[in-house]
Amino acid sequence: MTQNPNLVALSDVGVSVWLDDLSRERIQSGNLTELIETRSVVGVTTNPSIFQAALSKGETYDTEVQNLASRGASVDELIRTITTDDVRSACDVFAPIYESSGGKDGRVSIEVDPFLAFDTDKTVAQAIELWKIVDRPNVLIKIPATLPGLPAITQAIGEGISVNVTLIFSVERHVAVMEAYIAGLKIAKEAGRDLSKIHSVASFFVSRVDSEIDKRLEAIGTDEALALRGKAGVANAVLAYAAYQNVFEPGTDFAELSAAGANLQRPLWASTGVKNPEYSDTMYVTELAAPNTVNTMPEKTLQAVADHGEIHGDAVTGQADAAQATFDAVSAAGVDLNDVFAILESEGVDKFMKSWQELLDATAETMKAAAENS
């Protein structure tokens, strides 16, 4: 099979193309392998909403649900088994890419229970549990970048667990996440762990920033405010990339860890599906092409880039001053950016909690029906 030239061009810039979706049907049908072979996909991310959607459609999971229910499994145990089975299978699909990339790609992410987002100790405990259950070196355990999540990131990294830090909305929190990663590497180094085996990405959300800020700019309604719509999400990510370069550039505190084999914590652009139909459906990919980044895309966005995405090399490096000017203008227009980021984090956690609860409820009903029919 032939790789799509637009996605090859994106990969050539240094962007790892990951798919923001996973289901058993996608694995078993060969679709995931096809995307690897034709769309340059080298990794997968999941979240509670993705699993909720996967388990609610079709009959792919019915037999396993019935078998587990008949053995007396609880709802939590059933969901944990099904989701970790899918992630393990996907890890096996990506194993050759994991090996050929030296562990950089071929990654599959699975998230800790979103109801633990504000409990450090339980987050760490479940991160360790998921790491052991999946039992594949190319899994990434997703931990949210809430304030209680930061020490959980440090502890998990210190245990030698590779982590995908999720729900990052502000540059300030991104810096705190990178610091938490470095602190974890220092603990791992003291413990004698092989730092080269520990990987991490920092998932920085993009489109949700535009959605929230655009809403506020429209409420302000001035010509100056309206002219800024659709610009904040990319600008925010550009500033995050500049912060990443500052933290990991030669001569920083990371240099000693790097000499011991430590890997950079790559920025991952998440929430890259464009929600406003007035905007280019590839903007969060083409405008954020930069070396040593990951872009995780829903399949619709992936196919849009394949069809008409125009990649013109590194679009991010050196753009921090322009991005800061955009953010200054947004703030001057009357948008409270601190409030924006606080709301986005709260809504992000709530959304995943809601999806997880819907999954729990739907699975409980399925188990009940299976018991009644047995």
CSV table of C-alpha atoms in Angstrom, one decimal:
chain,number,residue,atom,x,y,z
A,1,MET,CA,0.0,0.0,0.0
A,2,THR,CA,1.1,3.6,-0.6
A,3,GLN,CA,1.3,6.3,2.0
A,4,ASN,CA,-0.7,9.5,1.5
A,5,PRO,CA,1.7,12.3,0.3
A,6,ASN,CA,0.2,15.0,2.5
A,7,LEU,CA,0.7,12.9,5.6
A,8,VAL,CA,4.1,11.9,4.5
A,9,ALA,CA,5.0,15.6,4.2
A,10,LEU,CA,3.6,16.1,7.8
A,11,SER,CA,5.7,13.3,9.1
A,12,ASP,CA,8.8,14.7,7.3
A,13,VAL,CA,8.4,17.9,9.3
A,14,GLY,CA,8.8,15.8,12.4
A,15,VAL,CA,5.2,15.4,13.4
A,16,SER,CA,4.1,11.9,14.6
A,17,VAL,CA,0.6,11.2,13.3
A,18,TRP,CA,-1.6,9.5,15.9
A,19,LEU,CA,-5.2,8.5,15.7
A,20,ASP,CA,-7.6,9.8,18.3
A,21,ASP,CA,-9.8,6.7,18.4
A,22,LEU,CA,-9.8,3.0,19.1
A,23,SER,CA,-12.3,0.2,19.0
A,24,ARG,CA,-12.2,-3.6,18.9
A,25,GLU,CA,-13.9,-3.5,15.5
A,26,ARG,CA,-11.2,-1.1,14.2
A,27,ILE,CA,-8.5,-3.6,15.3
A,28,GLN,CA,-10.2,-6.8,14.2
A,29,SER,CA,-11.3,-5.5,10.8
A,30,GLY,CA,-7.8,-4.5,9.8
A,31,ASN,CA,-8.8,-0.8,9.6
A,32,LEU,CA,-6.1,0.2,12.1
A,33,THR,CA,-3.4,-1.6,10.1
A,34,GLU,CA,-4.7,0.0,6.9
A,35,LEU,CA,-4.3,3.5,8.5
A,36,ILE,CA,-0.8,2.6,9.5
A,37,GLU,CA,0.0,1.6,6.0
A,38,THR,CA,-1.8,4.4,4.1
A,39,ARG,CA,-2.1,7.3,6.5
A,40,SER,CA,1.2,7.4,8.3
A,41,VAL,CA,-0.5,6.6,11.6
A,42,VAL,CA,2.1,5.7,14.3
A,43,GLY,CA,0.1,5.8,17.5
A,44,VAL,CA,-3.3,5.9,19.1
A,45,THR,CA,-4.9,7.9,21.9
A,46,THR,CA,-8.1,7.0,23.8
A,47,ASN,CA,-10.2,8.6,26.4
A,48,PRO,CA,-13.4,7.8,28.3
A,49,SER,CA,-15.6,9.4,25.6
A,50,ILE,CA,-13.9,7.2,22.9
A,51,PHE,CA,-14.5,4.0,24.9
A,52,GLN,CA,-18.0,5.0,25.7
A,53,ALA,CA,-18.7,5.4,22.0
A,54,ALA,CA,-17.0,2.1,21.1
A,55,LEU,CA,-18.8,0.0,23.6
A,56,SER,CA,-22.2,1.5,22.8
A,57,LYS,CA,-22.1,0.6,19.1
A,58,GLY,CA,-22.7,-2.7,17.6
A,59,GLU,CA,-22.3,-6.2,19.0
A,60,THR,CA,-18.6,-6.5,19.1
A,61,TYR,CA,-18.4,-6.7,22.9
A,62,ASP,CA,-21.6,-8.6,23.6
A,63,THR,CA,-20.1,-12.0,24.0
A,64,GLU,CA,-17.3,-10.9,26.3
A,65,VAL,CA,-19.8,-8.9,28.4
A,66,GLN,CA,-22.0,-11.9,28.8
A,67,ASN,CA,-19.0,-14.2,29.7
A,68,LEU,CA,-17.7,-11.8,32.3
A,69,ALA,CA,-21.1,-11.1,33.7
A,70,SER,CA,-21.7,-14.9,34.1
A,71,ARG,CA,-18.5,-15.2,36.1
A,72,GLY,CA,-19.7,-12.5,38.5
A,73,ALA,CA,-17.5,-9.6,37.4
A,74,SER,CA,-18.5,-6.2,38.6
A,75,VAL,CA,-19.2,-3.3,36.2
A,76,ASP,CA,-15.8,-1.7,37.0
A,77,GLU,CA,-14.0,-5.0,36.5
A,78,LEU,CA,-15.7,-5.7,33.2
A,79,ILE,CA,-14.9,-2.2,31.7
A,80,ARG,CA,-11.3,-2.4,33.0
A,81,THR,CA,-10.9,-5.8,31.3
A,82,ILE,CA,-12.5,-4.8,28.0
A,83,THR,CA,-10.6,-1.5,27.7
A,84,THR,CA,-7.2,-2.9,28.7
A,85,ASP,CA,-7.7,-5.9,26.3
A,86,ASP,CA,-8.3,-3.4,23.4
A,87,VAL,CA,-5.3,-1.3,24.4
A,88,ARG,CA,-3.1,-4.4,24.7
A,89,SER,CA,-4.2,-5.6,21.2
A,90,ALA,CA,-3.5,-2.2,19.7
A,91,CYS,CA,-0.1,-2.1,21.4
A,92,ASP,CA,0.7,-5.4,19.6
A,93,VAL,CA,-0.4,-4.0,16.3
A,94,PHE,CA,2.0,-1.0,16.9
A,95,ALA,CA,4.9,-3.1,18.3
A,96,PRO,CA,7.0,-3.0,15.1
A,97,ILE,CA,6.7,0.8,15.0
A,98,TYR,CA,7.6,1.0,18.7
A,99,GLU,CA,10.7,-1.0,18.0
A,100,SER,CA,11.8,0.8,14.9
A,101,SER,CA,11.3,4.2,16.4
A,102,GLY,CA,13.2,3.4,19.6
A,103,GLY,CA,10.1,3.7,21.7
A,104,LYS,CA,9.2,7.2,20.5
A,105,ASP,CA,6.1,6.1,18.6
A,106,GLY,CA,4.0,3.0,18.3
A,107,ARG,CA,2.3,4.2,21.4
A,108,VAL,CA,-1.3,3.5,22.7
A,109,SER,CA,-2.7,5.6,25.5
A,110,ILE,CA,-5.2,4.6,28.2
A,111,GLU,CA,-6.6,6.9,30.8
A,112,VAL,CA,-7.0,6.6,34.6
A,113,ASP,CA,-10.5,6.7,35.8
A,114,PRO,CA,-11.6,10.4,35.4
A,115,PHE,CA,-13.3,10.3,38.8
A,116,LEU,CA,-9.8,10.1,40.3
A,117,ALA,CA,-8.7,13.4,38.6
A,118,PHE,CA,-8.4,15.2,41.9
A,119,ASP,CA,-7.0,12.4,44.0
A,120,THR,CA,-3.2,12.1,43.7
A,121,ASP,CA,-2.7,8.8,45.6
A,122,LYS,CA,-5.5,6.9,43.8
A,123,THR,CA,-4.4,8.2,40.4
A,124,VAL,CA,-0.9,6.9,41.0
A,125,ALA,CA,-2.2,3.5,42.3
A,126,GLN,CA,-4.4,3.1,39.2
A,127,ALA,CA,-1.6,4.2,36.9
A,128,ILE,CA,0.6,1.4,38.3
A,129,GLU,CA,-2.4,-1.0,38.0
A,130,LEU,CA,-3.0,-0.2,34.3
A,131,TRP,CA,0.7,-0.3,33.5
A,132,LYS,CA,0.8,-3.9,34.9
A,133,ILE,CA,-2.5,-5.1,33.4
A,134,VAL,CA,-1.8,-3.9,29.9
A,135,ASP,CA,1.8,-5.3,30.3
A,136,ARG,CA,3.2,-3.7,27.1
A,137,PRO,CA,6.2,-1.4,27.0
A,138,ASN,CA,4.5,0.9,24.4
A,139,VAL,CA,1.4,1.8,26.5
A,140,LEU,CA,1.1,5.3,27.8
A,141,ILE,CA,-0.9,5.9,31.0
A,142,LYS,CA,-2.9,9.1,30.7
A,143,ILE,CA,-3.0,11.3,33.8
A,144,PRO,CA,-4.9,14.7,33.8
A,145,ALA,CA,-2.9,17.9,34.3
A,146,THR,CA,-5.1,18.9,37.3
A,147,LEU,CA,-3.2,20.4,40.3
A,148,PRO,CA,-3.5,17.0,42.1
A,149,GLY,CA,-2.4,15.3,38.9
A,150,LEU,CA,1.0,17.1,38.8
A,151,PRO,CA,2.5,15.1,41.8
A,152,ALA,CA,0.9,12.0,40.4
A,153,ILE,CA,2.8,12.5,37.1
A,154,THR,CA,6.0,12.9,39.0
A,155,GLN,CA,5.4,9.7,41.0
A,156,ALA,CA,4.4,7.6,38.0
A,157,ILE,CA,7.4,8.7,36.0
A,158,GLY,CA,9.6,8.0,39.0
A,159,GLU,CA,8.2,4.4,39.0
A,160,GLY,CA,9.3,4.1,35.4
A,161,ILE,CA,5.8,4.4,33.9
A,162,SER,CA,5.5,6.2,30.6
A,163,VAL,CA,2.8,8.9,30.8
A,164,ASN,CA,0.6,10.9,28.5
A,165,VAL,CA,-0.4,14.0,30.4
A,166,THR,CA,-3.8,15.1,29.3
A,167,LEU,CA,-6.2,18.1,29.6
A,168,ILE,CA,-3.5,20.8,29.3
A,169,PHE,CA,-5.0,24.2,28.3
A,170,SER,CA,-2.6,26.9,29.4
A,171,VAL,CA,1.1,27.5,28.9
A,172,GLU,CA,1.5,28.0,32.6
A,173,ARG,CA,0.1,24.5,33.3
A,174,HIS,CA,2.2,23.1,30.5
A,175,VAL,CA,5.3,24.4,32.1
A,176,ALA,CA,4.2,22.8,35.4
A,177,VAL,CA,3.7,19.5,33.6
A,178,MET,CA,7.2,19.6,32.1
A,179,GLU,CA,8.6,20.4,35.6
A,180,ALA,CA,6.6,17.4,37.0
A,181,TYR,CA,8.1,15.2,34.3
A,182,ILE,CA,11.6,16.3,35.0
A,183,ALA,CA,11.1,15.8,38.8
A,184,GLY,CA,9.9,12.3,38.1
A,185,LEU,CA,13.0,11.6,35.9
A,186,LYS,CA,15.3,12.7,38.8
A,187,ILE,CA,13.5,10.2,41.1
A,188,ALA,CA,13.8,7.4,38.5
A,189,LYS,CA,17.5,8.2,38.0
A,190,GLU,CA,18.1,8.0,41.8
A,191,ALA,CA,16.3,4.7,41.8
A,192,GLY,CA,18.6,3.4,39.1
A,193,ARG,CA,16.0,3.1,36.4
A,194,ASP,CA,16.8,3.2,32.7
A,195,LEU,CA,15.7,6.7,31.7
A,196,SER,CA,15.8,5.8,28.0
A,197,LYS,CA,12.8,3.5,28.5
A,198,ILE,CA,10.6,6.3,30.0
A,199,HIS,CA,8.6,8.3,27.5
A,200,SER,CA,6.0,11.1,27.9
A,201,VAL,CA,3.9,13.4,25.9
A,202,ALA,CA,2.1,16.6,27.0
A,203,SER,CA,-1.4,16.7,25.5
A,204,PHE,CA,-2.1,20.4,24.8
A,205,PHE,CA,-5.8,21.0,23.8
A,206,VAL,CA,-6.4,23.3,20.9
A,207,SER,CA,-9.9,23.6,19.4
A,208,ARG,CA,-11.6,23.8,22.8
A,209,VAL,CA,-9.6,27.0,23.5
A,210,ASP,CA,-11.0,28.6,20.3
A,211,SER,CA,-14.5,27.5,21.1
A,212,GLU,CA,-14.5,29.1,24.6
A,213,ILE,CA,-12.7,32.3,23.6
A,214,ASP,CA,-14.7,32.8,20.4
A,215,LYS,CA,-17.9,32.6,22.4
A,216,ARG,CA,-16.5,35.4,24.6
A,217,LEU,CA,-15.3,37.5,21.7
A,218,GLU,CA,-18.7,37.3,20.1
A,219,ALA,CA,-20.3,38.4,23.3
A,220,ILE,CA,-18.0,41.4,23.4
A,221,GLY,CA,-19.0,42.1,19.8
A,222,THR,CA,-16.6,44.8,18.8
A,223,ASP,CA,-14.9,44.7,15.4
A,224,GLU,CA,-11.5,44.2,17.1
A,225,ALA,CA,-12.9,41.3,19.2
A,226,LEU,CA,-14.6,39.6,16.2
A,227,ALA,CA,-11.5,39.9,14.2
A,228,LEU,CA,-9.7,37.7,16.7
A,229,ARG,CA,-12.0,34.7,16.4
A,230,GLY,CA,-10.3,31.4,15.5
A,231,LYS,CA,-6.8,32.7,16.3
A,232,ALA,CA,-6.3,32.0,20.0
A,233,GLY,CA,-6.1,28.2,19.9
A,234,VAL,CA,-3.2,28.1,17.5
A,235,ALA,CA,-1.5,31.0,19.2
A,236,ASN,CA,-1.8,29.3,22.6
A,237,ALA,CA,-0.2,26.1,21.2
A,238,VAL,CA,2.6,28.1,19.5
A,239,LEU,CA,3.4,29.6,22.9
A,240,ALA,CA,3.3,26.2,24.5
A,241,TYR,CA,5.9,25.0,21.9
A,242,ALA,CA,8.1,27.9,22.7
A,243,ALA,CA,7.9,27.0,26.4
A,244,TYR,CA,8.8,23.4,25.5
A,245,GLN,CA,11.9,24.6,23.6
A,246,ASN,CA,13.0,26.8,26.6
A,247,VAL,CA,12.6,23.9,29.1
A,248,PHE,CA,14.4,21.3,27.1
A,249,GLU,CA,17.0,23.3,25.2
A,250,PRO,CA,20.7,22.6,25.7
A,251,GLY,CA,22.2,24.1,28.9
A,252,THR,CA,19.0,23.7,31.0
A,253,ASP,CA,18.4,21.5,34.0
A,254,PHE,CA,17.3,18.8,31.6
A,255,ALA,CA,20.8,18.5,30.1
A,256,GLU,CA,22.2,16.2,32.8
A,257,LEU,CA,19.1,13.9,32.5
A,258,SER,CA,19.5,13.9,28.8
A,259,ALA,CA,23.1,12.8,29.1
A,260,ALA,CA,21.8,9.9,31.2
A,261,GLY,CA,19.5,8.8,28.4
A,262,ALA,CA,16.3,10.7,29.3
A,263,ASN,CA,13.8,11.5,26.5
A,264,LEU,CA,12.2,14.9,25.8
A,265,GLN,CA,8.5,15.2,26.7
A,266,ARG,CA,7.0,16.0,23.3
A,267,PRO,CA,4.1,18.4,22.9
A,268,LEU,CA,1.0,16.6,21.6
A,269,TRP,CA,-1.7,18.6,19.9
A,270,ALA,CA,-5.0,17.3,21.1
A,271,SER,CA,-8.6,18.3,20.3
A,272,THR,CA,-7.6,19.0,16.7
A,273,GLY,CA,-11.0,18.4,15.2
A,274,VAL,CA,-12.2,21.8,14.0
A,275,LYS,CA,-15.6,22.6,15.6
A,276,ASN,CA,-16.4,25.8,13.6
A,277,PRO,CA,-17.4,25.0,10.0
A,278,GLU,CA,-16.3,28.5,9.0
A,279,TYR,CA,-12.7,27.5,9.7
A,280,SER,CA,-10.4,25.3,7.6
A,281,ASP,CA,-10.9,21.7,8.7
A,282,THR,CA,-7.2,21.1,8.7
A,283,MET,CA,-6.0,24.3,10.5
A,284,TYR,CA,-5.0,22.6,13.8
A,285,VAL,CA,-2.7,20.3,11.8
A,286,THR,CA,-1.2,22.4,9.1
A,287,GLU,CA,-0.7,25.5,11.3
A,288,LEU,CA,0.9,23.4,14.1
A,289,ALA,CA,3.3,21.4,12.0
A,290,ALA,CA,6.6,21.5,14.0
A,291,PRO,CA,9.5,19.2,14.7
A,292,ASN,CA,9.3,16.6,17.5
A,293,THR,CA,5.6,17.0,18.1
A,294,VAL,CA,2.6,14.6,18.0
A,295,ASN,CA,-0.8,15.5,16.4
A,296,THR,CA,-3.6,13.1,17.5
A,297,MET,CA,-6.5,13.4,15.1
A,298,PRO,CA,-10.0,12.0,14.9
A,299,GLU,CA,-10.4,10.0,11.7
A,300,LYS,CA,-12.4,12.8,10.0
A,301,THR,CA,-9.5,15.3,10.5
A,302,LEU,CA,-7.0,12.6,9.4
A,303,GLN,CA,-8.8,12.1,6.2
A,304,ALA,CA,-9.3,15.8,5.6
A,305,VAL,CA,-5.5,16.3,5.8
A,306,ALA,CA,-5.0,13.4,3.5
A,307,ASP,CA,-7.4,14.9,1.0
A,308,HIS,CA,-6.5,18.6,1.0
A,309,GLY,CA,-4.1,19.4,3.8
A,310,GLU,CA,-1.3,21.7,2.7
A,311,ILE,CA,2.0,21.2,4.6
A,312,HIS,CA,4.6,23.9,4.2
A,313,GLY,CA,7.3,22.8,6.6
A,314,ASP,CA,7.7,24.0,10.2
A,315,ALA,CA,4.9,26.4,10.8
A,316,VAL,CA,5.6,27.0,14.5
A,317,THR,CA,9.2,27.7,15.3
A,318,GLY,CA,9.9,31.4,15.5
A,319,GLN,CA,6.3,32.4,15.7
A,320,ALA,CA,6.1,33.0,19.5
A,321,ASP,CA,6.2,36.8,19.3
A,322,ALA,CA,3.3,36.9,16.8
A,323,ALA,CA,1.4,34.4,19.0
A,324,GLN,CA,1.9,36.5,22.1
A,325,ALA,CA,0.7,39.6,20.3
A,326,THR,CA,-2.5,37.7,19.4
A,327,PHE,CA,-3.0,36.7,23.1
A,328,ASP,CA,-2.3,40.2,24.3
A,329,ALA,CA,-5.0,41.4,21.8
A,330,VAL,CA,-7.5,38.8,23.1
A,331,SER,CA,-6.9,39.9,26.6
A,332,ALA,CA,-7.1,43.6,25.7
A,333,ALA,CA,-10.4,42.9,24.1
A,334,GLY,CA,-11.8,41.9,27.5
A,335,VAL,CA,-11.4,38.1,27.6
A,336,ASP,CA,-10.3,36.8,31.0
A,337,LEU,CA,-7.8,34.2,30.0
A,338,ASN,CA,-7.3,32.7,33.5
A,339,ASP,CA,-11.0,32.2,33.7
A,340,VAL,CA,-11.1,30.6,30.3
A,341,PHE,CA,-8.4,28.0,31.2
A,342,ALA,CA,-10.1,27.2,34.6
A,343,ILE,CA,-13.4,26.6,32.9
A,344,LEU,CA,-11.9,24.5,30.2
A,345,GLU,CA,-10.1,22.2,32.7
A,346,SER,CA,-13.3,21.9,34.8
A,347,GLU,CA,-15.4,21.1,31.7
A,348,GLY,CA,-12.8,18.7,30.4
A,349,VAL,CA,-12.8,16.6,33.5
A,350,ASP,CA,-16.6,16.8,33.8
A,351,LYS,CA,-17.0,15.6,30.2
A,352,PHE,CA,-14.8,12.6,30.8
A,353,MET,CA,-16.6,11.8,34.0
A,354,LYS,CA,-20.0,12.0,32.2
A,355,SER,CA,-18.8,9.7,29.5
A,356,TRP,CA,-17.4,7.2,32.0
A,357,GLN,CA,-20.6,7.3,34.0
A,358,GLU,CA,-22.6,6.7,30.8
A,359,LEU,CA,-20.4,3.8,30.1
A,360,LEU,CA,-20.8,2.4,33.6
A,361,ASP,CA,-24.6,2.7,33.4
A,362,ALA,CA,-24.9,1.2,29.9
A,363,THR,CA,-22.7,-1.7,30.8
A,364,ALA,CA,-24.7,-2.4,33.9
A,365,GLU,CA,-27.9,-2.6,31.8
A,366,THR,CA,-26.2,-4.9,29.4
A,367,MET,CA,-25.0,-7.1,32.2
A,368,LYS,CA,-28.5,-7.1,33.7
A,369,ALA,CA,-30.0,-8.2,30.4
A,370,ALA,CA,-27.4,-10.9,30.0
A,371,ALA,CA,-28.1,-12.3,33.5
A,372,GLU,CA,-31.9,-12.3,32.8
A,373,ASN,CA,-31.4,-14.2,29.5
A,374,SER,CA,-29.0,-16.8,30.9
